Amino acid sequence: MAQVVTRSVGALLLLCCLWAVSLVQAEDPYFYFTWNVTYGTISPLGVPQQVIMINDQFPGPNINSTSNNNIVVNVFNNLDEPFLFHWNGIQQRKNSWQEGMPGTNCPILPGTNFTYHFQVKDQIGSYFYYPSLGMHRAAGAFGGLRVNSRLLIPVPYLDPEDDYTVLIGDWYTKSHTALRKVLDSGRSIGKPNGVLMNGKNKADNDSPLFTMKPDKTYKYRICNVGLKTSLNFRIQGHTLKLIELEGSHTVQNVYESLDVHVGQCYSVLVTANQEPKDYVMVASTRFTKYTLTATGLIRYTNSKGPASPELPKAPLGWAWSLNQFRTFRWNLTASAARPNPQGSYHYGKINITRTIKLVNTVSTVDGKLRYAINGISHVDPTTPPKLAEYYSVADKVFEYNLVKDEPAAVDEQKVTLAPSIINATFRNYIEIILENHERGIQTWHLNGYSFFAVAVEAGKWSPEKRKNYNLLDAVSRNTIQVYPYSWAAIMLTFDNAGLWSLRSTMAERNYLGQQLYISILSPARSLRDEYNLPDNSLLCGIVKDMPKPPPYSA
């Protein structure tokens, strides 16, 4: 009898091994989307205006995916001008060809289509997409992009009853073309006209944005998709338990409200444990001389009455916001896809090989407003720099390293308009200092990576400030805010070959030059490090009619 049992166990082990091998060999799932991008007319602030819609939706449809899924989006551009989508926060491992930025992709021309194909590889979290050319984001075409954890990987909280996306952002009643003309004429676009929450400005008693069952817990993914203004988010009568921040599980602190800066996303848990009635979500401007507010309604399924007219107030001052930033901590015990630089989660023990200090400036060039980084105000060339590198004609398109690792002294600074691309060594561990000498808040985003946000402090940075870095559990994320007359420090390994944008998340600053690209080339030109140019890639500029270079080797 014992012999029979042994054979059964052996056969079972063999079957398990074969099943595991088949899982490894099986390709990750594909999800296909067809998007028609068109103009439409709506009145989000009570004034009819032209917006950009996706499949007649404003905001655009949510993408709901799971870690390692392949996302295929066929985009038909039915506008009267070129168009691109950017997938904000998706790391695009080895694949900057799908970034949808003017530094990596030729635009989708009117009346044509292009298919994006990217994999949300080893990622989880809350993100969004938006149009990256001109001032298109001011007209819409943005939407939520969520990446769920695979079922085999536990998350550090119970499954919520439902999962909601909340897109908040400032809004202008002028069209994107009118705003672009204002910037091209050398002026600022000024203050926004209002704030929207999922495309609406005011709570609608007849149409709540979300419903909640009594005593159930819900996940809310909150993203600031606006153009220039930090917002504070809060829910009447409820607290927010932070669980995830731009792809990282966090220590689960509880907040009355959260400051959400431009381009940032948070996931929180909200429990329906209050009196059964309606409640109001509030998003209002921060760090401005004016106050603009958007509201949205949450309704308990057993609601017995309307929401209170008294709305919760926003906090005051940027010191409150800085202190809140300091409470954000990475959950080091959570099981999830997360960055693993040089084989260690102990990022604070990795030797820094290069420090890059970047200072944002505002100036005028030929009487027109421009924004710059270390004196260089970026201009997109007609040939995307990534294509120029791939076709070995970079020297005909741009000059590397106009932005220096250390900015010039303030009295020596002058602003130069040029494509801004810096070189970085593959797999080097880098420290980047973002220093803000202005009285307004700045927010920065890096494509292709998550970085460790190790410090934000008032004043100017110096090497002695490193003693104040959080070298244990700083959150790994892709955006960072820099408060007025303050600095921020981030650390990361440049292990993702490609061309990646580091830029202001504020649309007018980005449009007028406050961005640069970081080129990380694989010395081996190997498919292990970077994918080849996709066969369906659009070509433009000087590479349009050139023969395709030999592909990378395996």
Coordinates of C-alpha atoms in Angstrom, one line a residue:
M1 CA 0.0 0.0 0.0
A2 CA 2.9 2.4 0.9
Q3 CA 4.4 1.8 -2.6
V4 CA 1.2 2.8 -4.3
V5 CA 1.0 6.0 -2.3
T6 CA 4.6 6.9 -3.1
R7 CA 3.9 6.5 -6.8
S8 CA 0.8 8.6 -6.6
V9 CA 2.7 11.4 -4.8
G10 CA 5.5 11.2 -7.5
A11 CA 3.0 11.4 -10.3
L12 CA 1.3 14.3 -8.6
L13 CA 4.6 16.1 -8.3
L14 CA 5.4 15.5 -11.9
L15 CA 2.0 16.9 -12.9
C16 CA 2.6 20.0 -10.8
C17 CA 6.0 20.6 -12.4
L18 CA 4.5 20.2 -15.9
W19 CA 1.7 22.7 -14.9
A20 CA 4.2 25.2 -13.6
V21 CA 6.3 24.9 -16.7
S22 CA 3.3 25.5 -18.9
L23 CA 2.4 28.6 -16.9
V24 CA 5.9 30.0 -17.3
Q25 CA 5.8 29.3 -21.1
A26 CA 2.3 30.7 -21.5
E27 CA 2.2 34.3 -22.8
D28 CA 0.6 36.9 -20.5
P29 CA -3.0 37.9 -21.4
Y30 CA -3.8 40.5 -24.0
F31 CA -6.5 43.2 -23.8
Y32 CA -7.5 45.1 -26.9
F33 CA -9.0 48.6 -27.2
T34 CA -10.1 50.7 -30.1
W35 CA -10.3 54.4 -29.4
N36 CA -11.8 57.0 -31.7
V37 CA -10.5 60.4 -30.8
T38 CA -12.9 63.2 -31.8
Y39 CA -14.0 66.7 -30.8
G40 CA -17.2 67.2 -28.9
T41 CA -19.1 70.0 -27.2
I42 CA -20.0 69.9 -23.5
S43 CA -20.4 72.5 -20.7
P44 CA -18.5 71.3 -17.6
L45 CA -18.4 74.8 -16.1
G46 CA -21.7 75.9 -17.6
V47 CA -20.2 77.3 -20.8
P48 CA -20.3 75.3 -24.0
Q49 CA -16.8 74.5 -25.2
Q50 CA -15.0 72.1 -27.5
V51 CA -13.3 69.1 -25.8
I52 CA -11.5 66.0 -27.0
M53 CA -13.4 62.8 -26.4
I54 CA -12.5 59.1 -26.7
N55 CA -15.3 57.0 -28.0
D56 CA -17.7 59.9 -27.2
Q57 CA -16.6 59.8 -23.5
F58 CA -15.3 62.7 -21.4
P59 CA -13.2 61.8 -19.4
G60 CA -12.0 58.9 -21.4
P61 CA -12.6 55.2 -20.6
N62 CA -10.8 53.6 -17.7
I63 CA -8.3 50.9 -18.5
N64 CA -8.6 48.1 -16.0
S65 CA -5.6 45.7 -16.1
T66 CA -3.5 43.3 -14.0
S67 CA 0.2 43.1 -13.5
N68 CA 2.0 41.7 -16.6
N69 CA -1.1 42.2 -18.9
N70 CA -0.4 43.2 -22.5
I71 CA -2.4 46.3 -23.4
V72 CA -3.1 47.0 -27.1
V73 CA -4.8 50.3 -27.9
N74 CA -5.6 51.2 -31.6
V75 CA -6.0 55.0 -31.7
F76 CA -7.8 56.6 -34.6
N77 CA -7.0 60.3 -34.8
N78 CA -10.1 62.1 -36.0
L79 CA -8.9 65.6 -35.0
D80 CA -7.6 68.2 -37.3
E81 CA -4.1 68.1 -35.8
P82 CA -1.4 65.6 -34.8
F83 CA -2.0 63.6 -31.6
L84 CA -0.2 61.3 -29.1
F85 CA -1.2 59.5 -25.9
H86 CA 1.2 59.2 -23.0
W87 CA 0.7 56.4 -20.3
N88 CA 1.6 58.3 -17.2
G89 CA 3.5 56.2 -14.6
I90 CA 3.6 53.0 -16.7
Q91 CA 7.3 52.0 -16.7
Q92 CA 7.5 50.6 -20.2
R93 CA 10.4 48.3 -19.4
K94 CA 12.9 48.2 -22.3
N95 CA 10.2 49.9 -24.5
S96 CA 10.4 53.7 -24.6
W97 CA 9.0 53.3 -28.2
Q98 CA 5.5 53.2 -26.6
E99 CA 5.9 56.3 -24.4
G100 CA 3.8 58.5 -26.6
M101 CA 6.1 61.5 -26.1
P102 CA 7.4 63.8 -28.8
G103 CA 10.9 62.8 -27.9
T104 CA 10.3 59.1 -28.7
N105 CA 7.3 59.0 -31.1
C106 CA 6.3 60.7 -34.3
P107 CA 2.7 62.0 -34.0
I108 CA -0.4 60.3 -35.2
L109 CA -1.5 62.5 -38.1
P110 CA -5.1 63.5 -38.7
G111 CA -7.2 60.9 -40.4
T112 CA -4.7 58.1 -39.5
N113 CA -4.3 55.5 -36.7
F114 CA -1.6 54.0 -34.6
T115 CA -1.6 51.0 -32.3
Y116 CA 0.2 51.1 -29.0
H117 CA 1.3 47.9 -27.5
F118 CA 2.8 47.9 -24.0
Q119 CA 3.0 45.5 -21.0
V120 CA 2.4 46.6 -17.5
K121 CA 5.3 44.5 -16.4
D122 CA 5.9 43.9 -12.7
Q123 CA 3.8 46.8 -11.7
I124 CA 0.7 47.5 -9.7
G125 CA -1.0 50.7 -8.8
S126 CA -3.1 53.7 -9.9
Y127 CA -2.1 55.8 -13.0
F128 CA -3.7 57.7 -15.8
Y129 CA -3.2 58.5 -19.5
Y130 CA -3.4 61.8 -21.3
P131 CA -2.5 63.5 -24.6
S132 CA 1.1 64.7 -24.7
L133 CA 1.2 67.2 -27.6
G134 CA 0.6 70.9 -27.4
M135 CA -2.1 71.8 -24.9
H136 CA -4.4 68.9 -25.7
R137 CA -4.7 67.9 -22.1
A138 CA -6.5 71.2 -21.5
A139 CA -9.3 69.7 -23.7
G140 CA -9.6 66.3 -22.1
A141 CA -8.7 62.9 -23.6
F142 CA -7.5 61.7 -20.2
G143 CA -8.6 58.7 -18.2
G144 CA -7.8 56.3 -15.4
L145 CA -5.4 53.4 -15.8
R146 CA -5.3 50.9 -13.0
V147 CA -3.0 47.9 -12.6
N148 CA -4.3 45.3 -10.2
S149 CA -2.1 42.8 -8.3
R150 CA -2.3 39.3 -9.6
L151 CA -4.4 36.9 -7.5
L152 CA -1.4 34.8 -6.5
I153 CA 0.2 37.9 -4.8
P154 CA -1.5 39.0 -1.6
V155 CA -2.2 42.6 -1.0
P156 CA -2.0 44.2 2.5
Y157 CA -5.7 44.8 2.9
L158 CA -9.0 42.9 2.4
D159 CA -10.6 43.0 -1.0
P160 CA -12.8 46.2 -1.2
E161 CA -16.4 46.0 -2.1
D162 CA -15.7 48.1 -5.2
D163 CA -13.0 50.1 -6.9
Y164 CA -13.6 53.7 -7.9
T165 CA -11.5 56.2 -10.0
V166 CA -11.7 59.9 -9.1
L167 CA -10.0 62.2 -11.7
I168 CA -9.6 65.7 -10.3
G169 CA -8.0 68.7 -12.0
D170 CA -8.2 72.4 -12.7
W171 CA -10.0 73.4 -15.9
Y172 CA -10.2 76.3 -18.4
T173 CA -13.1 77.4 -20.5
K174 CA -10.8 78.5 -23.3
S175 CA -10.1 75.9 -25.9
H176 CA -6.7 74.2 -26.1
T177 CA -5.9 76.1 -29.3
A178 CA -6.7 79.4 -27.6
L179 CA -4.5 78.5 -24.6
R180 CA -1.7 77.4 -26.9
K181 CA -1.9 80.8 -28.8
V182 CA -1.6 82.6 -25.4
L183 CA 1.6 80.7 -24.6
D184 CA 3.0 81.1 -28.1
S185 CA 2.4 84.9 -27.8
G186 CA 4.7 84.9 -24.8
R187 CA 2.1 85.1 -21.9
S188 CA 1.0 82.9 -19.1
I189 CA -2.4 81.2 -19.4
G190 CA -3.3 82.7 -16.0
K191 CA -5.6 81.1 -13.4
P192 CA -8.0 78.3 -14.2
N193 CA -11.8 78.9 -14.4
G194 CA -12.7 76.0 -12.2
V195 CA -12.0 72.5 -11.0
L196 CA -13.6 69.3 -12.3
M197 CA -14.2 65.9 -10.6
N198 CA -14.7 63.1 -13.2
G199 CA -15.6 65.8 -15.8
K200 CA -18.1 67.7 -13.6
N201 CA -17.9 70.7 -11.3
K202 CA -20.8 70.3 -8.9
A203 CA -22.4 67.4 -7.0
D204 CA -25.6 66.2 -8.7
N205 CA -28.3 65.1 -6.3
D206 CA -30.0 63.1 -9.1
S207 CA -26.9 61.4 -10.2
P208 CA -24.3 60.4 -7.6
L209 CA -20.8 59.6 -8.8
F210 CA -20.6 56.6 -6.5
T211 CA -22.7 54.5 -4.2
M212 CA -21.6 52.6 -1.0
K213 CA -23.3 49.9 0.9
P214 CA -23.4 50.3 4.7
D215 CA -20.3 49.0 6.6
K216 CA -18.5 48.1 3.4
T217 CA -15.1 49.3 2.5
Y218 CA -14.2 50.8 -1.0
K219 CA -11.0 51.7 -2.8
Y220 CA -10.8 55.2 -4.3
R221 CA -8.1 55.9 -6.8
I222 CA -7.5 59.7 -6.8
C223 CA -5.4 61.3 -9.6
N224 CA -4.8 65.0 -10.3
V225 CA -5.0 65.2 -14.1
G226 CA -5.1 69.0 -14.2
L227 CA -2.8 71.6 -15.8
K228 CA -1.1 73.6 -13.0
T229 CA -2.8 73.5 -9.6
S230 CA -2.3 71.3 -6.6
L231 CA -5.6 70.2 -5.1
N232 CA -6.8 69.0 -1.7
F233 CA -9.2 66.0 -1.7
R234 CA -11.5 65.1 1.2
I235 CA -14.8 63.3 1.8
Q236 CA -17.4 64.8 4.1
G237 CA -17.7 62.8 7.3
H238 CA -15.1 60.1 6.3
T239 CA -11.4 59.4 6.7
L240 CA -9.0 58.2 4.0
K241 CA -6.7 55.3 4.7
L242 CA -3.8 55.5 2.3
I243 CA -2.8 52.1 0.9
E244 CA -1.0 52.8 -2.4
L245 CA 1.0 55.7 -3.9
E246 CA 2.0 55.5 -7.6
G247 CA 2.7 51.8 -7.6
S248 CA 3.9 51.3 -4.0
H249 CA 2.0 49.9 -1.1
T250 CA 2.3 52.4 1.8
V251 CA 2.2 52.2 5.6
Q252 CA -1.6 52.6 6.1
N253 CA -1.9 56.0 7.8
V254 CA -5.3 57.6 8.1
Y255 CA -5.9 61.2 6.9
E256 CA -8.7 63.7 7.0
S257 CA -7.6 65.0 3.6
L258 CA -4.8 64.5 1.1
D259 CA -2.9 67.1 -1.0
V260 CA -2.7 65.7 -4.5
H261 CA -0.3 67.6 -6.7
V262 CA -0.4 67.7 -10.5
G263 CA 0.3 64.3 -12.0
Q264 CA 0.0 62.4 -8.7
C265 CA -2.2 59.4 -7.9
Y266 CA -3.2 57.9 -4.5
S267 CA -5.3 54.9 -3.5
V268 CA -7.3 55.1 -0.3
L269 CA -9.8 52.9 1.5
V270 CA -13.0 54.5 2.6
T271 CA -15.5 52.7 4.9
A272 CA -19.2 53.4 4.8
N273 CA -19.6 53.6 8.6
Q274 CA -21.5 56.8 9.0
E275 CA -25.2 57.8 9.1
P276 CA -27.0 56.5 6.1
K277 CA -27.4 59.5 3.8
D278 CA -25.5 61.3 1.0
Y279 CA -22.0 62.7 1.4
V280 CA -19.9 65.1 -0.7
M281 CA -16.4 64.6 -2.0
V282 CA -14.5 67.9 -2.3
A283 CA -11.4 68.9 -4.4
S284 CA -10.2 72.5 -3.9
T285 CA -7.2 74.5 -5.0
R286 CA -4.1 74.8 -2.8
F287 CA -1.2 77.3 -2.6
T288 CA -3.2 79.9 -4.6
K289 CA -4.6 83.4 -3.8
Y290 CA -7.9 82.2 -5.1
T291 CA -10.1 79.2 -4.1
L292 CA -11.8 77.0 -6.7
T293 CA -13.8 73.9 -5.7
A294 CA -15.3 70.8 -7.3
T295 CA -17.7 68.5 -5.6
G296 CA -19.1 65.0 -6.3
L297 CA -21.8 63.0 -4.5
I298 CA -21.5 59.7 -2.7
R299 CA -24.8 58.0 -1.8
Y300 CA -25.3 55.2 0.7
T301 CA -27.6 52.6 -0.8
N302 CA -29.9 53.0 2.2
S303 CA -29.6 56.8 2.2
K304 CA -32.3 58.6 4.2
G305 CA -31.4 62.1 3.4
P306 CA -29.3 64.7 1.5
A307 CA -25.7 65.6 2.3
S308 CA -25.0 68.4 4.8
P309 CA -24.5 71.8 3.1
E310 CA -21.4 72.3 5.3
L311 CA -18.3 71.2 3.4
P312 CA -15.1 70.2 5.2
K313 CA -12.4 72.8 4.9
A314 CA -9.0 72.4 3.3
P315 CA -5.8 72.8 5.3
L316 CA -3.8 76.0 5.1
G317 CA -0.1 76.6 4.1
W318 CA 2.5 74.5 2.4
A319 CA 4.1 73.5 5.7
W320 CA 1.1 71.3 6.4
S321 CA 1.6 69.7 3.0
L322 CA 5.3 69.1 3.6
N323 CA 4.5 67.5 7.0
Q324 CA 2.0 65.2 5.3
F325 CA 4.6 64.2 2.7
R326 CA 6.9 63.2 5.5
T327 CA 4.3 60.7 6.9
F328 CA 4.3 58.7 3.6
R329 CA 6.3 55.5 4.1
W330 CA 6.8 52.4 2.0
N331 CA 5.3 49.2 3.3
L332 CA 8.4 47.0 3.3
T333 CA 6.4 43.9 4.3
A334 CA 3.9 43.9 1.5
S335 CA 4.1 41.3 -1.2
A336 CA 3.8 43.0 -4.6
A337 CA 5.6 43.9 -7.8
R338 CA 8.1 46.6 -6.8
P339 CA 11.5 47.9 -7.9
N340 CA 14.6 46.0 -6.8
P341 CA 17.7 48.1 -7.6
Q342 CA 20.9 46.1 -7.9
G343 CA 19.3 43.1 -6.1
S344 CA 18.5 44.9 -2.9
Y345 CA 15.6 46.7 -1.3
H346 CA 18.2 48.5 0.8
Y347 CA 18.5 51.4 -1.6
G348 CA 20.2 53.6 1.1
K349 CA 23.3 51.4 1.1
I350 CA 23.9 51.6 -2.7
N351 CA 26.8 53.9 -3.7
I352 CA 25.8 57.0 -5.6
T353 CA 27.8 57.3 -8.8
R354 CA 26.5 60.7 -10.0
T355 CA 24.6 63.7 -8.6
I356 CA 22.6 65.9 -11.0
K357 CA 21.3 69.1 -9.6
L358 CA 18.5 70.7 -11.5
V359 CA 17.1 74.2 -10.9
N360 CA 13.9 75.4 -12.6
T361 CA 13.9 79.0 -13.8
V362 CA 11.4 81.4 -15.5
S363 CA 12.6 84.0 -17.9
T364 CA 11.8 85.8 -21.2
V365 CA 13.5 85.1 -24.5
D366 CA 12.9 87.7 -27.2
G367 CA 10.2 89.1 -25.0
K368 CA 8.4 85.8 -24.7
L369 CA 7.8 83.7 -21.5
R370 CA 10.0 80.6 -21.3
Y371 CA 10.8 78.0 -18.6
A372 CA 14.1 76.3 -18.3
I373 CA 16.1 73.7 -16.4
N374 CA 19.7 74.8 -15.6
G375 CA 19.4 77.4 -18.3
I376 CA 18.2 75.2 -21.1
S377 CA 14.6 75.6 -22.3
H378 CA 13.7 72.4 -24.2
V379 CA 12.4 72.6 -27.8
D380 CA 11.1 69.5 -29.6
P381 CA 13.0 68.8 -32.9
T382 CA 11.1 67.6 -35.9
T383 CA 12.9 64.3 -35.6
P384 CA 12.2 62.6 -32.3
P385 CA 15.6 62.2 -30.5
K386 CA 15.0 58.5 -29.8
L387 CA 14.6 57.8 -33.5
A388 CA 17.7 59.9 -34.3
E389 CA 19.7 57.8 -31.9
Y390 CA 18.4 54.5 -33.3
Y391 CA 19.2 55.6 -36.9
S392 CA 22.6 56.9 -35.8
V393 CA 21.9 60.5 -36.8
A394 CA 21.7 62.1 -33.4
D395 CA 24.5 64.6 -34.2
K396 CA 22.3 66.0 -37.0
V397 CA 19.3 66.6 -34.6
F398 CA 20.6 67.6 -31.2
E399 CA 23.6 68.1 -28.9
Y400 CA 24.0 65.9 -25.8
N401 CA 24.4 67.3 -22.3
L402 CA 23.6 71.0 -22.7
V403 CA 22.1 70.7 -19.3
K404 CA 25.1 70.3 -16.9
D405 CA 25.1 68.4 -13.6
E406 CA 25.5 71.6 -11.7
P407 CA 23.7 74.8 -12.7
A408 CA 25.5 78.0 -13.4
A409 CA 25.5 80.7 -10.7
V410 CA 22.4 82.8 -10.8
D411 CA 24.1 85.9 -12.0
E412 CA 25.7 83.9 -14.9
Q413 CA 22.5 82.2 -16.1
K414 CA 21.1 82.8 -19.5
V415 CA 18.3 80.8 -21.2
T416 CA 19.0 78.9 -24.3
L417 CA 16.3 77.3 -26.5
A418 CA 17.4 73.8 -27.7
P419 CA 16.5 70.1 -27.6
S420 CA 17.6 69.0 -24.1
I421 CA 19.0 65.5 -23.9
I422 CA 21.5 64.3 -21.3
N423 CA 23.4 61.0 -21.3
A424 CA 23.3 58.6 -18.4
T425 CA 25.3 55.4 -17.9
F426 CA 23.2 52.2 -18.0
R427 CA 22.6 50.7 -14.5
N428 CA 24.3 53.5 -12.7
Y429 CA 22.8 54.6 -9.4
I430 CA 22.0 58.3 -9.5
E431 CA 21.0 61.1 -7.1
I432 CA 18.9 63.9 -8.6
I433 CA 18.3 67.2 -6.7
L434 CA 15.4 69.4 -7.8
E435 CA 15.8 72.9 -6.4
N436 CA 13.0 75.5 -6.6
H437 CA 14.0 79.1 -6.3
E438 CA 10.5 80.4 -7.0
R439 CA 7.6 81.3 -4.8
G440 CA 5.2 78.8 -6.5
I441 CA 5.1 75.0 -6.0
Q442 CA 6.7 72.7 -8.6
T443 CA 5.9 69.1 -9.4
W444 CA 8.1 66.8 -11.5
H445 CA 7.6 63.4 -13.2
L446 CA 10.0 60.9 -14.6
N447 CA 9.0 58.5 -17.3
G448 CA 10.1 54.9 -17.4
Y449 CA 11.0 54.6 -13.7
S450 CA 10.0 54.7 -10.1
F451 CA 12.4 56.6 -7.9
F452 CA 12.9 56.8 -4.1
A453 CA 11.7 60.2 -2.9
V454 CA 14.2 60.5 0.0
A455 CA 13.8 64.1 1.0
V456 CA 11.9 67.4 0.6
E457 CA 13.1 70.3 2.6
A458 CA 13.1 74.1 2.7
G459 CA 16.1 76.1 1.6
K460 CA 18.9 75.2 -0.7
W461 CA 20.5 71.7 -1.0
S462 CA 24.1 71.0 0.0
P463 CA 25.9 67.6 0.4
E464 CA 25.5 67.9 4.2
K465 CA 21.7 67.6 3.7
R466 CA 22.1 63.9 2.9
K467 CA 22.2 63.2 6.6
N468 CA 18.4 64.0 6.6
Y469 CA 17.5 61.6 3.8
N470 CA 15.1 58.8 4.5
L471 CA 17.3 55.8 3.5
L472 CA 15.0 53.1 4.8
D473 CA 11.4 53.3 3.7
A474 CA 11.0 56.3 1.3
V475 CA 8.1 55.6 -1.1
S476 CA 9.1 54.4 -4.5
R477 CA 7.1 56.6 -6.9
N478 CA 7.2 58.6 -10.2
T479 CA 6.3 62.2 -9.2
I480 CA 7.6 64.6 -6.6
Q481 CA 6.6 68.0 -5.5
V482 CA 9.0 70.8 -4.6
Y483 CA 7.7 73.5 -2.3
P484 CA 8.5 77.2 -2.7
Y485 CA 12.2 78.0 -2.1
S486 CA 12.8 74.3 -1.3
W487 CA 14.5 71.3 -2.7
A488 CA 13.7 67.6 -3.2
A489 CA 16.1 64.6 -3.6
I490 CA 15.3 61.4 -5.5
M491 CA 17.5 58.3 -6.0
L492 CA 17.2 55.6 -8.6
T493 CA 19.1 53.1 -10.8
F494 CA 19.1 53.9 -14.5
D495 CA 18.4 50.2 -15.4
N496 CA 15.7 50.8 -18.0
A497 CA 17.3 51.4 -21.4
G498 CA 15.6 54.0 -23.6
L499 CA 14.9 57.7 -23.8
W500 CA 12.9 59.0 -20.9
S501 CA 11.4 62.4 -20.1
L502 CA 12.0 64.2 -16.8
R503 CA 9.6 67.2 -16.8
S504 CA 7.4 69.6 -15.0
T505 CA 3.9 68.1 -14.7
M506 CA 2.5 71.7 -15.1
A507 CA 1.3 72.0 -18.7
E508 CA 2.3 75.5 -19.5
R509 CA 5.8 75.0 -17.9
N510 CA 6.2 71.8 -19.9
Y511 CA 5.0 73.4 -23.1
L512 CA 7.4 76.3 -22.7
G513 CA 10.5 74.2 -22.1
Q514 CA 10.7 73.0 -18.5
Q515 CA 11.6 69.4 -19.4
L516 CA 14.5 67.3 -20.6
Y517 CA 15.2 63.8 -21.8
I518 CA 17.5 61.3 -20.3
S519 CA 19.2 58.9 -22.8
I520 CA 20.2 55.5 -21.3
L521 CA 21.8 53.4 -24.1
S522 CA 22.5 49.7 -23.8
P523 CA 26.2 49.2 -24.6
A524 CA 25.5 45.7 -25.9
R525 CA 22.7 46.8 -28.2
S526 CA 21.0 43.7 -26.9
L527 CA 17.3 42.6 -26.8
R528 CA 18.0 41.7 -23.2
D529 CA 18.2 45.4 -22.5
E530 CA 15.9 47.1 -25.0
Y531 CA 13.4 46.1 -27.7
N532 CA 13.8 46.9 -31.3
L533 CA 11.9 49.7 -33.1
P534 CA 8.4 48.2 -33.6
D535 CA 7.4 47.4 -37.2
N536 CA 4.4 49.7 -37.0
S537 CA 6.4 52.7 -35.8
L538 CA 5.6 56.0 -37.4
L539 CA 8.6 57.8 -39.0
C540 CA 9.1 61.5 -39.5
G541 CA 11.8 64.1 -39.8
I542 CA 15.2 63.1 -41.4
V543 CA 14.7 59.4 -40.7
K544 CA 11.4 59.2 -42.6
D545 CA 12.9 57.7 -45.8
M546 CA 16.1 56.2 -44.4
P547 CA 16.6 52.4 -44.5
K548 CA 15.9 50.7 -41.2
P549 CA 19.0 49.9 -39.1
P550 CA 20.0 46.3 -38.3
P551 CA 18.0 45.0 -35.3
Y552 CA 19.4 44.5 -31.9
S553 CA 20.8 41.0 -31.3
A554 CA 19.4 38.5 -28.8

